[in-house]
Amino acid sequence: MRTKVKVVTIGGGTGLSVLLRGLKKYPLDITAIVTVADDGGSSGKIRSDMNIPSPGDIRNVIAALSDVEPYLEKMFQYRFDSGEVKGHPVGNLMLAAMTDIHGDFTTAVKVMSKILNVRGKVLPTTNDIATLNAVLSTGEIIRGESSITEAGGIIDHVYITPSRVRPNEDVLKAIEEADYIIMGPGSLYTSIIPNLVISNVSERIRESEAKKIYVCNVMTQHGETDNYTVSDHIKAINKHVEENIFDIVIANSREFDSKVLEKYHKEKQEAVRIDYEEINKLGIELIENRDVGIVENNVIRHNAEKVSELIYDYIIDDKPTMIYNKR
């Protein structure tokens, strides 16, 4: 009998990193599958100059799962603010250097994970250069992740080019062996779904017998999920996977103070509404909790500790024959 449950998380950006900082405190065998389609900022420049997958989201996930002295993690995340390296985090440059040394981005990620004493595995979805494209409801095609949100249109679907982009074989194996697959939180169309439109990834997720959990965003994102409810997020993922895949969804039920929401409304963002009837129609179990979303320094964010606790409690209840001890 295995002593640890195999959990695969899929996403990118800051959302996945937040979740992993909570999950790593539990005795779980974690594999983080991370998008490499970012083409903006430091990641975009390194990708263009060195012809390697974008390192930024990978860097954040490595930092989140690392178990090192705080000063080392702080150095890894440090971003230069002057000179020729202005805007580049140290970790991005280290990943680029390791890729140059080893000739392979996935190997570079594995080496950096050892150096930073990562709890679990961090895997780029692909070892190839991938460009994210969005098809808007008008039929217009927006090319490049950094341009999609800026376009501000209604997204119908996204896809990756070139079509020959291959999945990381370790990713496919991790999905096959997973007991639980977790998606979110994070930007729906530019952090989560980009992983799913790499060839064979969605197919393996559909075939997997793992329980599938979605952690819904607390706030909508202008240019991606304007006016989206909880079920709208789920339906968007289902559309790209071509199947209703989720067993449970975790959502925030806290009502935020109007003063806190005021600045979000200026950015055309609002709290994601739980639409109970539509979730029920999808046949998905809803776990709602008012502590999923919290306010710190007038900023709304996910409560990593609470979300991780809800996930772990669900795993315990789902696997009554196995014994786990919280750390």
Coordinates of C-alpha atoms in Angstrom, one line a residue:
M1 CA 0.0 0.0 0.0
R2 CA 1.4 3.4 -1.0
T3 CA 2.0 5.8 1.9
K4 CA 1.4 8.9 -0.2
V5 CA -1.4 9.8 -2.6
K6 CA -0.3 10.9 -6.1
V7 CA -1.6 14.4 -6.8
V8 CA -1.1 16.1 -10.1
T9 CA -1.7 19.9 -10.3
I10 CA -2.2 21.6 -13.7
G11 CA -1.8 25.4 -14.2
G12 CA 0.6 28.2 -14.2
G13 CA 1.1 31.8 -13.1
T14 CA 0.7 32.9 -9.5
G15 CA -2.5 30.8 -8.9
L16 CA -0.8 27.4 -9.0
S17 CA 2.1 28.7 -6.9
V18 CA -0.3 29.8 -4.2
L19 CA -2.0 26.5 -4.1
L20 CA 1.2 24.5 -4.0
R21 CA 2.6 26.5 -1.0
G22 CA -0.4 25.1 0.9
L23 CA -0.4 21.6 -0.5
K24 CA 3.3 20.9 0.1
K25 CA 2.7 20.9 3.9
Y26 CA 0.8 17.6 3.6
P27 CA 2.2 14.1 3.0
L28 CA 1.3 14.0 -0.7
D29 CA 3.3 13.0 -3.8
I30 CA 2.9 16.2 -5.8
T31 CA 3.6 16.7 -9.5
A32 CA 3.1 20.2 -10.9
I33 CA 2.4 20.4 -14.6
V34 CA 3.1 24.0 -15.7
T35 CA 2.4 25.9 -18.9
V36 CA 5.3 27.4 -20.8
A37 CA 3.3 29.5 -23.3
D38 CA 4.1 32.9 -21.7
D39 CA 5.5 35.3 -24.3
G40 CA 5.6 38.5 -22.3
G41 CA 8.2 40.2 -20.0
S42 CA 11.4 38.4 -19.0
S43 CA 10.0 35.0 -20.0
G44 CA 9.2 36.2 -23.5
K45 CA 12.6 37.8 -24.0
I46 CA 14.5 34.8 -22.8
R47 CA 12.3 32.6 -25.0
S48 CA 12.9 34.7 -28.0
D49 CA 16.6 35.2 -27.5
M50 CA 17.5 31.7 -26.5
N51 CA 14.8 29.7 -28.3
I52 CA 13.7 27.9 -25.1
P53 CA 10.3 27.4 -23.4
S54 CA 9.2 30.3 -21.2
P55 CA 10.7 29.9 -17.7
G56 CA 8.6 32.3 -15.6
D57 CA 5.7 30.1 -14.5
I58 CA 8.1 27.2 -13.9
R59 CA 10.3 29.5 -11.7
N60 CA 7.3 30.5 -9.6
V61 CA 6.3 26.9 -9.1
I62 CA 9.8 25.7 -8.2
A63 CA 10.0 28.5 -5.6
A64 CA 6.6 27.6 -4.2
L65 CA 7.6 23.9 -3.7
S66 CA 11.1 24.6 -2.6
D67 CA 12.3 23.8 0.9
V68 CA 15.4 26.0 1.3
E69 CA 16.5 28.9 3.4
P70 CA 14.3 32.0 2.8
Y71 CA 17.3 34.0 1.6
L72 CA 18.0 31.5 -1.2
E73 CA 14.4 31.5 -2.3
K74 CA 14.4 35.3 -2.2
M75 CA 17.5 35.4 -4.4
F76 CA 15.9 32.9 -6.8
Q77 CA 12.9 35.3 -7.2
Y78 CA 14.9 38.5 -7.1
R79 CA 14.2 40.7 -10.2
F80 CA 16.9 43.1 -11.4
D81 CA 15.7 46.7 -11.8
S82 CA 18.6 48.2 -13.8
G83 CA 21.3 47.4 -16.4
E84 CA 21.1 45.0 -19.2
V85 CA 19.4 42.4 -17.0
K86 CA 16.7 44.8 -15.9
G87 CA 13.3 43.0 -15.5
H88 CA 14.9 39.6 -15.4
P89 CA 14.4 37.4 -12.2
V90 CA 17.5 35.5 -11.2
G91 CA 15.6 32.3 -11.4
N92 CA 14.7 32.8 -15.1
L93 CA 18.4 33.4 -15.9
M94 CA 19.4 30.3 -13.9
L95 CA 16.9 28.2 -15.8
A96 CA 18.2 29.6 -19.1
A97 CA 21.8 28.9 -18.1
M98 CA 20.9 25.3 -17.1
T99 CA 19.1 24.7 -20.4
D100 CA 22.2 26.0 -22.2
I101 CA 24.4 23.6 -20.2
H102 CA 22.2 20.5 -20.5
G103 CA 20.7 21.3 -23.9
D104 CA 17.2 20.4 -22.7
F105 CA 14.7 22.6 -20.8
T106 CA 13.0 19.7 -18.9
T107 CA 16.4 18.5 -17.7
A108 CA 17.2 22.1 -16.6
V109 CA 14.0 22.1 -14.5
K110 CA 14.9 18.8 -12.9
V111 CA 18.4 20.1 -12.0
M112 CA 17.0 23.4 -10.6
S113 CA 14.4 21.4 -8.6
K114 CA 17.2 19.5 -6.9
I115 CA 19.2 22.6 -6.2
L116 CA 16.1 24.3 -4.6
N117 CA 15.1 21.0 -2.8
V118 CA 11.7 20.9 -4.3
R119 CA 9.1 18.8 -2.6
G120 CA 7.6 16.8 -5.5
K121 CA 8.2 17.2 -9.2
V122 CA 7.8 20.2 -11.5
L123 CA 7.2 19.4 -15.2
P124 CA 6.8 21.8 -18.2
T125 CA 3.9 20.6 -20.3
T126 CA 6.2 20.6 -23.3
N127 CA 9.9 20.9 -24.1
D128 CA 9.0 22.8 -27.3
I129 CA 8.4 26.4 -28.0
A130 CA 4.6 26.8 -27.9
T131 CA 2.5 29.8 -28.9
L132 CA -1.0 30.3 -27.5
N133 CA -3.7 31.6 -29.8
A134 CA -7.2 32.7 -28.9
V135 CA -10.3 32.6 -31.2
L136 CA -12.7 35.3 -30.2
S137 CA -16.5 35.1 -30.5
T138 CA -16.2 37.4 -33.5
G139 CA -13.9 34.9 -35.3
E140 CA -10.8 37.2 -34.8
I141 CA -7.6 35.3 -33.9
I142 CA -5.3 36.8 -31.2
R143 CA -1.8 35.4 -31.3
G144 CA 0.4 35.3 -28.2
E145 CA -0.5 34.9 -24.5
S146 CA 0.4 38.4 -23.6
S147 CA -2.0 39.8 -26.3
I148 CA -5.0 37.7 -25.4
T149 CA -6.1 39.5 -22.2
E150 CA -5.2 42.9 -23.7
A151 CA -7.6 42.3 -26.6
G152 CA -10.5 42.4 -24.2
G153 CA -12.8 40.3 -26.4
I154 CA -15.0 37.3 -25.6
I155 CA -12.9 34.1 -26.0
D156 CA -14.5 31.2 -27.7
H157 CA -11.5 28.8 -27.5
V158 CA -7.7 28.7 -27.5
Y159 CA -5.2 26.5 -29.3
I160 CA -1.4 26.0 -29.5
T161 CA 0.8 26.4 -32.5
P162 CA 2.7 24.9 -34.1
S163 CA 0.6 21.8 -34.2
R164 CA 3.7 19.6 -34.0
V165 CA 4.3 20.7 -30.4
R166 CA 4.9 17.5 -28.4
P167 CA 3.8 16.8 -24.8
N168 CA 6.4 16.0 -22.2
E169 CA 6.3 12.2 -21.8
D170 CA 6.8 12.6 -18.0
V171 CA 3.6 14.7 -18.0
L172 CA 1.6 12.0 -19.7
K173 CA 2.9 9.4 -17.3
A174 CA 2.1 11.5 -14.3
I175 CA -1.5 12.0 -15.4
E176 CA -1.8 8.2 -16.0
E177 CA -0.6 7.4 -12.5
A178 CA -2.4 10.2 -10.6
D179 CA -4.9 9.5 -7.9
Y180 CA -6.2 13.1 -8.0
I181 CA -5.9 15.8 -10.7
I182 CA -6.3 19.4 -9.6
M183 CA -6.7 22.4 -11.9
G184 CA -6.8 26.0 -10.8
P185 CA -6.8 28.5 -9.4
G186 CA -5.3 30.8 -12.1
S187 CA -6.0 32.6 -15.4
L188 CA -8.5 30.3 -17.2
Y189 CA -7.5 30.7 -20.8
T190 CA -3.8 31.7 -20.3
S191 CA -2.6 29.5 -17.4
I192 CA -4.8 26.4 -17.1
I193 CA -6.2 25.6 -20.6
P194 CA -2.9 26.1 -22.4
N195 CA -1.8 22.8 -20.8
L196 CA -4.8 21.0 -22.0
V197 CA -4.5 21.9 -25.7
I198 CA -1.1 20.3 -26.0
S199 CA -1.6 17.1 -28.0
N200 CA -2.5 14.0 -26.0
V201 CA -2.8 15.8 -22.7
S202 CA -6.6 16.1 -22.7
E203 CA -6.9 12.5 -24.0
R204 CA -4.9 11.2 -21.0
I205 CA -6.9 13.3 -18.6
R206 CA -10.2 11.8 -20.0
E207 CA -8.8 8.3 -19.8
S208 CA -7.4 8.8 -16.2
E209 CA -9.3 7.2 -13.4
A210 CA -8.1 10.0 -11.0
K211 CA -10.7 12.1 -9.2
K212 CA -10.6 15.5 -10.8
I213 CA -10.9 18.7 -8.7
Y214 CA -11.3 22.3 -9.9
V215 CA -10.4 25.2 -7.6
C216 CA -12.4 28.1 -9.0
N217 CA -11.1 31.6 -9.2
V218 CA -12.4 34.1 -6.6
M219 CA -12.6 37.0 -9.0
T220 CA -13.3 37.3 -12.7
Q221 CA -10.5 38.5 -15.0
H222 CA -11.1 41.2 -17.5
G223 CA -10.4 40.1 -21.1
E224 CA -10.7 36.4 -20.1
T225 CA -13.6 35.6 -17.9
D226 CA -15.8 38.7 -17.8
N227 CA -19.2 37.9 -16.1
Y228 CA -18.2 34.2 -15.7
T229 CA -19.9 32.2 -13.0
V230 CA -18.4 29.1 -11.4
S231 CA -20.0 26.8 -13.9
D232 CA -18.8 29.0 -16.8
H233 CA -15.2 28.3 -15.8
I234 CA -15.9 24.6 -15.6
K235 CA -17.7 24.5 -19.0
A236 CA -14.8 26.3 -20.6
I237 CA -12.4 23.6 -19.5
N238 CA -14.8 20.8 -20.4
K239 CA -15.1 22.4 -23.9
H240 CA -11.3 22.1 -24.5
V241 CA -11.1 18.6 -23.0
E242 CA -14.2 17.5 -24.9
E243 CA -15.7 15.9 -21.8
N244 CA -17.3 16.8 -18.5
I245 CA -14.3 15.8 -16.4
F246 CA -14.7 17.2 -12.9
D247 CA -15.9 15.4 -9.8
I248 CA -15.8 18.3 -7.4
V249 CA -15.3 22.1 -7.5
I250 CA -14.1 24.2 -4.6
A251 CA -15.5 27.8 -4.6
N252 CA -15.5 30.8 -2.5
S253 CA -18.8 31.8 -0.8
R254 CA -17.6 34.9 1.1
E255 CA -19.3 38.2 0.2
F256 CA -16.7 40.9 0.1
D257 CA -17.1 44.4 1.4
S258 CA -18.2 46.9 -1.2
K259 CA -15.2 49.1 -0.4
V260 CA -12.8 46.3 -1.2
L261 CA -14.7 45.5 -4.4
E262 CA -14.7 49.1 -5.6
K263 CA -11.2 49.1 -7.0
Y264 CA -11.8 45.7 -8.7
H265 CA -14.9 47.1 -10.4
K266 CA -12.7 49.9 -11.8
E267 CA -10.6 47.1 -13.4
K268 CA -13.9 45.5 -14.7
Q269 CA -13.5 42.6 -12.2
E270 CA -16.2 41.1 -9.9
A271 CA -16.6 38.2 -7.5
V272 CA -17.3 34.9 -9.2
R273 CA -20.8 33.9 -8.4
I274 CA -21.7 30.3 -7.4
D275 CA -24.6 29.3 -9.8
Y276 CA -25.9 26.3 -7.9
E277 CA -28.4 25.0 -10.4
E278 CA -25.9 24.9 -13.3
I279 CA -23.3 23.2 -11.2
N280 CA -25.8 20.6 -10.2
K281 CA -26.7 20.0 -13.8
L282 CA -23.1 19.2 -14.5
G283 CA -23.2 16.5 -11.8
I284 CA -20.3 18.0 -9.9
E285 CA -20.0 18.0 -6.1
L286 CA -19.7 21.6 -4.8
I287 CA -17.5 22.4 -1.8
E288 CA -18.1 26.0 -0.9
N289 CA -16.4 27.9 1.9
R290 CA -16.3 31.5 2.9
D291 CA -12.6 31.2 3.8
V292 CA -11.5 30.1 0.3
G293 CA -11.2 33.8 -0.5
I294 CA -9.6 36.3 1.9
V295 CA -8.7 40.0 1.9
E296 CA -5.1 41.0 2.8
N297 CA -4.0 44.7 2.5
N298 CA -7.2 45.4 0.6
V299 CA -6.3 42.7 -2.0
I300 CA -8.6 39.6 -2.6
R301 CA -6.7 36.4 -2.9
H302 CA -7.1 32.6 -2.4
N303 CA -6.4 31.3 1.1
A304 CA -3.8 28.6 0.3
E305 CA -4.0 27.1 3.7
K306 CA -7.8 26.7 3.6
V307 CA -8.0 25.5 0.1
S308 CA -5.3 22.9 0.7
E309 CA -7.1 21.8 3.9
L310 CA -10.3 21.3 2.0
I311 CA -8.5 19.3 -0.7
Y312 CA -6.7 17.1 1.9
D313 CA -9.8 16.5 3.9
Y314 CA -11.6 15.4 0.8
I315 CA -8.8 13.0 0.0
I316 CA -8.9 11.5 3.5
D317 CA -12.7 11.0 3.3
D318 CA -12.3 9.6 -0.2
K319 CA -9.6 7.1 0.8
P320 CA -10.9 5.8 4.2
T321 CA -8.7 2.7 4.1
M322 CA -5.5 4.7 4.0
I323 CA -4.0 6.4 7.0
Y324 CA -2.6 9.9 6.7
N325 CA -1.1 12.2 9.3
K326 CA -1.0 16.0 8.8
R327 CA 2.4 17.5 9.3

